[in-house]
Amino acid sequence: MQPEKKKGKLMKLETQAVPSTEKLTCIMFDMDNTLFDFVEAKIRACQEIVQHIGCGDALELFQYFRRPGHGFEDWNNILDYIADKGVFSRSVYDECCQIYETEKLKAVDPYPNAVHTIRELKEMGLKIAILTDAYSNNAKKRLEKTGFTQWLDALFCADITGSSKPSHQTFLFALNALGLQPYETLFVGDSLHRDIAPSKALGMLTAYAAYGDRNGDMNKRSEAISPDFILNDISEVLNLFGPGKRA
């Protein structure tokens, strides 16, 4: 079973000893659905597309992006959809791609408490890094739109690391670039399979951003994955540090 989600306080798994955060010097975050609701942004962009072409359903189009094959951000998903709806032309395709990018970025907003939490962690003297499967051009636009850029020490994207999660290589690339040991780093992400399992296997502390998991995290693949902490709000990361650290 997946770890229980419960509102009100940070949860530690009952079967484990309370992990120590004393040696942490860096908090490494996933980006999409950990700092902001990217699924909602994509659905809203899909709504604008179906309105533009005059047929279809936004959730149906969104499912095209979740298929294996093209990838979660590939415009070929839009091409396939409008072709299946019988409305394809080069001009319609170009218009839909432009609508998708414009409306998606417009709809990206930080989760409540997210910017405040990142700022607080930075003010504690912790390094703040992001490790994402997004490509640099898209990641930078989203981070600038949501106001996180000024607090970051490092940004690692798929085109920088040369690999994608859950490959251990992408995590090792980030750790090596920052000169960090795994035990010095807490990884925060919304995917048990892609974020928590590989970072924990490498010896990093892990915090599952349950508030952002819009996929049920592939259920069976995630049954045996146990994060060190479960977050029901991003601000609960701050509860991992005592008054001394936060002074």
Short mmCIF file of N, CA, C and O in Angstrom, two decimals, residues 78-160:
data_model
loop_
_atom_site.label_atom_id
_atom_site.label_comp_id
_atom_site.label_asym_id
_atom_site.label_seq_id
_atom_site.Cartn_x
_atom_site.Cartn_y
_atom_site.Cartn_z
N ILE A 78 -0.21 16.57 -29.65
CA ILE A 78 -1.23 17.47 -30.19
C ILE A 78 -1.53 17.12 -31.63
O ILE A 78 -2.70 17.08 -32.05
N LEU A 79 -0.49 16.85 -32.41
CA LEU A 79 -0.68 16.47 -33.81
C LEU A 79 -1.57 15.23 -33.91
O LEU A 79 -2.52 15.19 -34.71
N ASP A 80 -1.26 14.21 -33.11
CA ASP A 80 -2.05 12.98 -33.15
C ASP A 80 -3.51 13.25 -32.81
O ASP A 80 -4.43 12.68 -33.42
N TYR A 81 -3.72 14.10 -31.81
CA TYR A 81 -5.09 14.35 -31.35
C TYR A 81 -5.91 15.07 -32.41
O TYR A 81 -7.04 14.65 -32.72
N ILE A 82 -5.36 16.13 -32.98
CA ILE A 82 -6.16 16.87 -33.97
C ILE A 82 -6.32 16.07 -35.26
O ILE A 82 -7.33 16.22 -35.96
N ALA A 83 -5.36 15.18 -35.54
CA ALA A 83 -5.52 14.29 -36.69
C ALA A 83 -6.64 13.29 -36.43
O ALA A 83 -7.48 13.03 -37.31
N ASP A 84 -6.68 12.74 -35.22
CA ASP A 84 -7.74 11.79 -34.86
C ASP A 84 -9.11 12.46 -34.87
O ASP A 84 -10.13 11.79 -35.13
N LYS A 85 -9.14 13.74 -34.59
CA LYS A 85 -10.41 14.48 -34.61
C LYS A 85 -10.77 14.97 -36.01
O LYS A 85 -11.84 15.56 -36.20
N GLY A 86 -9.90 14.74 -36.97
CA GLY A 86 -10.19 15.11 -38.35
C GLY A 86 -10.09 16.58 -38.64
O GLY A 86 -10.71 17.07 -39.60
N VAL A 87 -9.31 17.31 -37.85
CA VAL A 87 -9.22 18.77 -38.05
C VAL A 87 -7.78 19.20 -38.33
O VAL A 87 -7.46 20.38 -38.23
N PHE A 88 -6.92 18.25 -38.70
CA PHE A 88 -5.52 18.62 -38.89
C PHE A 88 -5.31 19.46 -40.15
O PHE A 88 -5.84 19.18 -41.21
N SER A 89 -4.53 20.49 -39.96
CA SER A 89 -3.87 21.22 -41.05
C SER A 89 -2.63 21.80 -40.43
O SER A 89 -2.51 21.90 -39.20
N ARG A 90 -1.67 22.18 -41.25
CA ARG A 90 -0.43 22.72 -40.70
C ARG A 90 -0.69 23.98 -39.89
O ARG A 90 -0.11 24.18 -38.82
N SER A 91 -1.59 24.82 -40.38
CA SER A 91 -1.86 26.07 -39.67
C SER A 91 -2.56 25.81 -38.33
O SER A 91 -2.24 26.44 -37.32
N VAL A 92 -3.51 24.87 -38.32
CA VAL A 92 -4.20 24.53 -37.07
C VAL A 92 -3.22 23.94 -36.07
O VAL A 92 -3.24 24.27 -34.88
N TYR A 93 -2.35 23.06 -36.57
CA TYR A 93 -1.34 22.45 -35.68
C TYR A 93 -0.44 23.51 -35.07
O TYR A 93 -0.20 23.51 -33.86
N ASP A 94 0.07 24.43 -35.89
CA ASP A 94 0.95 25.48 -35.39
C ASP A 94 0.22 26.36 -34.36
O ASP A 94 0.80 26.73 -33.33
N GLU A 95 -1.02 26.67 -34.64
CA GLU A 95 -1.81 27.49 -33.71
C GLU A 95 -2.01 26.77 -32.38
O GLU A 95 -1.90 27.37 -31.31
N CYS A 96 -2.30 25.47 -32.44
CA CYS A 96 -2.53 24.69 -31.22
C CYS A 96 -1.27 24.58 -30.38
O CYS A 96 -1.33 24.66 -29.14
N CYS A 97 -0.13 24.42 -31.02
CA CYS A 97 1.13 24.33 -30.27
C CYS A 97 1.42 25.65 -29.58
O CYS A 97 1.89 25.67 -28.43
N GLN A 98 1.16 26.75 -30.26
CA GLN A 98 1.38 28.06 -29.65
C GLN A 98 0.43 28.28 -28.48
O GLN A 98 0.83 28.79 -27.42
N ILE A 99 -0.82 27.90 -28.65
CA ILE A 99 -1.80 28.00 -27.56
C ILE A 99 -1.36 27.16 -26.37
O ILE A 99 -1.42 27.62 -25.22
N TYR A 100 -0.92 25.96 -26.66
CA TYR A 100 -0.50 25.05 -25.59
C TYR A 100 0.62 25.65 -24.76
O TYR A 100 0.53 25.69 -23.52
N GLU A 101 1.66 26.13 -25.39
CA GLU A 101 2.80 26.68 -24.66
C GLU A 101 2.42 27.95 -23.90
O GLU A 101 2.81 28.13 -22.74
N THR A 102 1.66 28.82 -24.53
CA THR A 102 1.28 30.08 -23.90
C THR A 102 0.38 29.86 -22.69
O THR A 102 0.62 30.41 -21.61
N GLU A 103 -0.66 29.06 -22.87
CA GLU A 103 -1.63 28.86 -21.80
C GLU A 103 -1.06 28.00 -20.67
O GLU A 103 -1.39 28.22 -19.50
N LYS A 104 -0.22 27.03 -21.00
CA LYS A 104 0.41 26.20 -19.98
C LYS A 104 1.25 27.04 -19.04
O LYS A 104 1.16 26.92 -17.81
N LEU A 105 2.09 27.90 -19.62
CA LEU A 105 2.95 28.74 -18.79
C LEU A 105 2.13 29.74 -17.99
O LEU A 105 2.41 29.99 -16.81
N LYS A 106 1.09 30.27 -18.60
CA LYS A 106 0.22 31.23 -17.91
C LYS A 106 -0.44 30.59 -16.69
O LYS A 106 -0.66 31.25 -15.66
N ALA A 107 -0.75 29.30 -16.78
CA ALA A 107 -1.48 28.60 -15.71
C ALA A 107 -0.57 28.07 -14.61
O ALA A 107 -1.07 27.57 -13.59
N VAL A 108 0.74 28.15 -14.77
CA VAL A 108 1.66 27.63 -13.76
C VAL A 108 1.78 28.63 -12.61
O VAL A 108 2.22 29.77 -12.80
N ASP A 109 1.38 28.22 -11.43
CA ASP A 109 1.48 29.05 -10.22
C ASP A 109 2.05 28.21 -9.09
O ASP A 109 1.74 27.01 -8.98
N PRO A 110 2.88 28.81 -8.23
CA PRO A 110 3.45 28.03 -7.13
C PRO A 110 2.37 27.55 -6.16
O PRO A 110 1.34 28.21 -5.98
N TYR A 111 2.59 26.40 -5.57
CA TYR A 111 1.70 25.94 -4.52
C TYR A 111 1.70 26.96 -3.37
O TYR A 111 2.71 27.64 -3.14
N PRO A 112 0.59 27.06 -2.64
CA PRO A 112 0.59 27.90 -1.44
C PRO A 112 1.75 27.50 -0.53
O PRO A 112 2.03 26.31 -0.35
N ASN A 113 2.43 28.48 -0.01
CA ASN A 113 3.56 28.31 0.92
C ASN A 113 4.87 27.91 0.25
O ASN A 113 5.90 27.82 0.92
N ALA A 114 4.85 27.65 -1.07
CA ALA A 114 6.05 27.13 -1.71
C ALA A 114 7.19 28.14 -1.74
O ALA A 114 8.33 27.83 -1.36
N VAL A 115 6.93 29.34 -2.21
CA VAL A 115 7.99 30.35 -2.29
C VAL A 115 8.50 30.69 -0.90
O VAL A 115 9.72 30.79 -0.68
N HIS A 116 7.59 30.83 0.05
CA HIS A 116 7.99 31.12 1.43
C HIS A 116 8.88 30.01 1.98
O HIS A 116 9.89 30.28 2.66
N THR A 117 8.53 28.76 1.70
CA THR A 117 9.30 27.63 2.22
C THR A 117 10.71 27.62 1.63
O THR A 117 11.70 27.43 2.37
N ILE A 118 10.83 27.82 0.33
CA ILE A 118 12.15 27.84 -0.31
C ILE A 118 13.00 28.98 0.27
O ILE A 118 14.19 28.80 0.56
N ARG A 119 12.38 30.12 0.45
CA ARG A 119 13.11 31.27 1.01
C ARG A 119 13.59 30.98 2.43
O ARG A 119 14.74 31.27 2.79
N GLU A 120 12.72 30.36 3.24
CA GLU A 120 13.10 30.02 4.61
C GLU A 120 14.27 29.03 4.64
O GLU A 120 15.19 29.18 5.43
N LEU A 121 14.21 28.03 3.78
CA LEU A 121 15.30 27.04 3.73
C LEU A 121 16.61 27.70 3.32
O LEU A 121 17.67 27.40 3.87
N LYS A 122 16.51 28.59 2.35
CA LYS A 122 17.71 29.30 1.90
C LYS A 122 18.29 30.16 3.02
O LYS A 122 19.51 30.22 3.20
N GLU A 123 17.42 30.79 3.77
CA GLU A 123 17.87 31.64 4.87
C GLU A 123 18.46 30.85 6.02
O GLU A 123 19.18 31.40 6.85
N MET A 124 18.17 29.56 6.08
CA MET A 124 18.81 28.68 7.07
C MET A 124 20.25 28.34 6.69
O MET A 124 20.97 27.71 7.45
N GLY A 125 20.65 28.72 5.48
CA GLY A 125 21.99 28.41 5.02
C GLY A 125 22.07 27.12 4.22
O GLY A 125 23.18 26.64 3.93
N LEU A 126 20.93 26.56 3.87
CA LEU A 126 20.91 25.33 3.08
C LEU A 126 21.01 25.64 1.59
O LEU A 126 20.49 26.66 1.13
N LYS A 127 21.68 24.79 0.84
CA LYS A 127 21.69 24.90 -0.59
C LYS A 127 20.34 24.42 -1.12
O LYS A 127 19.76 23.48 -0.60
N ILE A 128 19.86 25.09 -2.17
CA ILE A 128 18.60 24.73 -2.79
C ILE A 128 18.87 24.36 -4.24
O ILE A 128 19.39 25.17 -5.01
N ALA A 129 18.52 23.14 -4.60
CA ALA A 129 18.73 22.68 -5.97
C ALA A 129 17.45 22.06 -6.51
O ALA A 129 16.60 21.60 -5.74
N ILE A 130 17.32 22.07 -7.82
CA ILE A 130 16.20 21.41 -8.48
C ILE A 130 16.74 20.39 -9.46
O ILE A 130 17.68 20.68 -10.23
N LEU A 131 16.17 19.20 -9.42
CA LEU A 131 16.50 18.13 -10.35
C LEU A 131 15.22 17.71 -11.05
O LEU A 131 14.30 17.19 -10.41
N THR A 132 15.13 17.97 -12.34
CA THR A 132 13.89 17.77 -13.07
C THR A 132 14.15 17.06 -14.40
O THR A 132 15.24 17.18 -14.98
N ASP A 133 13.14 16.36 -14.89
CA ASP A 133 13.23 15.75 -16.21
C ASP A 133 12.86 16.72 -17.32
O ASP A 133 12.97 16.40 -18.51
N ALA A 134 12.41 17.91 -16.95
CA ALA A 134 12.13 18.94 -17.96
C ALA A 134 13.43 19.39 -18.60
O ALA A 134 14.51 19.27 -18.01
N TYR A 135 13.33 19.93 -19.80
CA TYR A 135 14.51 20.49 -20.45
C TYR A 135 14.71 21.93 -20.01
O TYR A 135 13.78 22.61 -19.57
N SER A 136 15.94 22.40 -20.14
CA SER A 136 16.34 23.67 -19.54
C SER A 136 15.47 24.85 -19.97
O SER A 136 15.08 25.68 -19.13
N ASN A 137 15.16 24.93 -21.27
CA ASN A 137 14.40 26.09 -21.73
C ASN A 137 13.02 26.14 -21.09
O ASN A 137 12.55 27.23 -20.69
N ASN A 138 12.36 24.99 -20.95
CA ASN A 138 11.05 24.96 -20.30
C ASN A 138 11.15 25.17 -18.80
O ASN A 138 10.35 25.90 -18.20
N ALA A 139 12.14 24.54 -18.16
CA ALA A 139 12.30 24.67 -16.71
C ALA A 139 12.55 26.11 -16.30
O ALA A 139 11.96 26.62 -15.34
N LYS A 140 13.42 26.78 -17.02
CA LYS A 140 13.74 28.17 -16.68
C LYS A 140 12.53 29.08 -16.80
O LYS A 140 12.33 29.97 -15.97
N LYS A 141 11.72 28.88 -17.83
CA LYS A 141 10.51 29.68 -17.99
C LYS A 141 9.55 29.48 -16.82
O LYS A 141 8.98 30.44 -16.29
N ARG A 142 9.37 28.22 -16.40
CA ARG A 142 8.43 27.94 -15.31
C ARG A 142 8.95 28.50 -13.98
O ARG A 142 8.18 29.03 -13.17
N LEU A 143 10.24 28.37 -13.76
CA LEU A 143 10.82 28.85 -12.49
C LEU A 143 10.79 30.37 -12.42
O LEU A 143 10.56 30.95 -11.35
N GLU A 144 11.01 31.04 -13.54
CA GLU A 144 10.91 32.49 -13.56
C GLU A 144 9.47 32.93 -13.35
O GLU A 144 9.21 33.88 -12.60
N LYS A 145 8.54 32.24 -14.00
CA LYS A 145 7.11 32.57 -13.86
C LYS A 145 6.65 32.42 -12.41
O LYS A 145 5.85 33.22 -11.91
N THR A 146 7.14 31.42 -11.71
CA THR A 146 6.68 31.13 -10.36
C THR A 146 7.53 31.79 -9.27
O THR A 146 7.20 31.70 -8.10
N GLY A 147 8.62 32.45 -9.65
CA GLY A 147 9.39 33.23 -8.69
C GLY A 147 10.42 32.47 -7.88
O GLY A 147 10.91 32.97 -6.86
N PHE A 148 10.81 31.27 -8.32
CA PHE A 148 11.76 30.47 -7.56
C PHE A 148 13.22 30.74 -7.93
O PHE A 148 14.13 30.42 -7.17
N THR A 149 13.45 31.30 -9.08
CA THR A 149 14.80 31.39 -9.63
C THR A 149 15.79 32.04 -8.66
O THR A 149 16.93 31.56 -8.50
N GLN A 150 15.38 33.10 -8.01
CA GLN A 150 16.31 33.86 -7.17
C GLN A 150 16.81 33.08 -5.96
O GLN A 150 17.83 33.44 -5.36
N TRP A 151 16.15 31.98 -5.60
CA TRP A 151 16.53 31.23 -4.40
C TRP A 151 17.35 29.99 -4.71
O TRP A 151 17.78 29.29 -3.79
N LEU A 152 17.61 29.73 -5.98
CA LEU A 152 18.24 28.48 -6.36
C LEU A 152 19.77 28.57 -6.42
O LEU A 152 20.32 29.56 -6.91
N ASP A 153 20.41 27.52 -5.94
CA ASP A 153 21.86 27.38 -6.10
C ASP A 153 22.20 26.60 -7.35
O ASP A 153 23.30 26.78 -7.92
N ALA A 154 21.32 25.72 -7.79
CA ALA A 154 21.60 24.91 -8.96
C ALA A 154 20.31 24.37 -9.57
O ALA A 154 19.34 24.12 -8.85
N LEU A 155 20.34 24.22 -10.89
CA LEU A 155 19.22 23.63 -11.63
C LEU A 155 19.79 22.54 -12.53
O LEU A 155 20.68 22.78 -13.35
N PHE A 156 19.26 21.33 -12.38
CA PHE A 156 19.70 20.19 -13.17
C PHE A 156 18.52 19.66 -13.98
O PHE A 156 17.52 19.24 -13.41
N CYS A 157 18.66 19.71 -15.30
CA CYS A 157 17.60 19.28 -16.21
C CYS A 157 18.08 18.09 -17.03
O CYS A 157 19.26 17.76 -17.04
N ALA A 158 17.15 17.46 -17.73
CA ALA A 158 17.48 16.24 -18.47
C ALA A 158 18.57 16.49 -19.51
O ALA A 158 19.42 15.63 -19.75
N ASP A 159 18.56 17.67 -20.14
CA ASP A 159 19.58 17.96 -21.15
C ASP A 159 20.92 18.32 -20.52
O ASP A 159 21.94 18.38 -21.22
N ILE A 160 20.96 18.53 -19.21
CA ILE A 160 22.21 18.80 -18.49
C ILE A 160 22.79 17.50 -17.94
O ILE A 160 23.99 17.23 -18.07
#
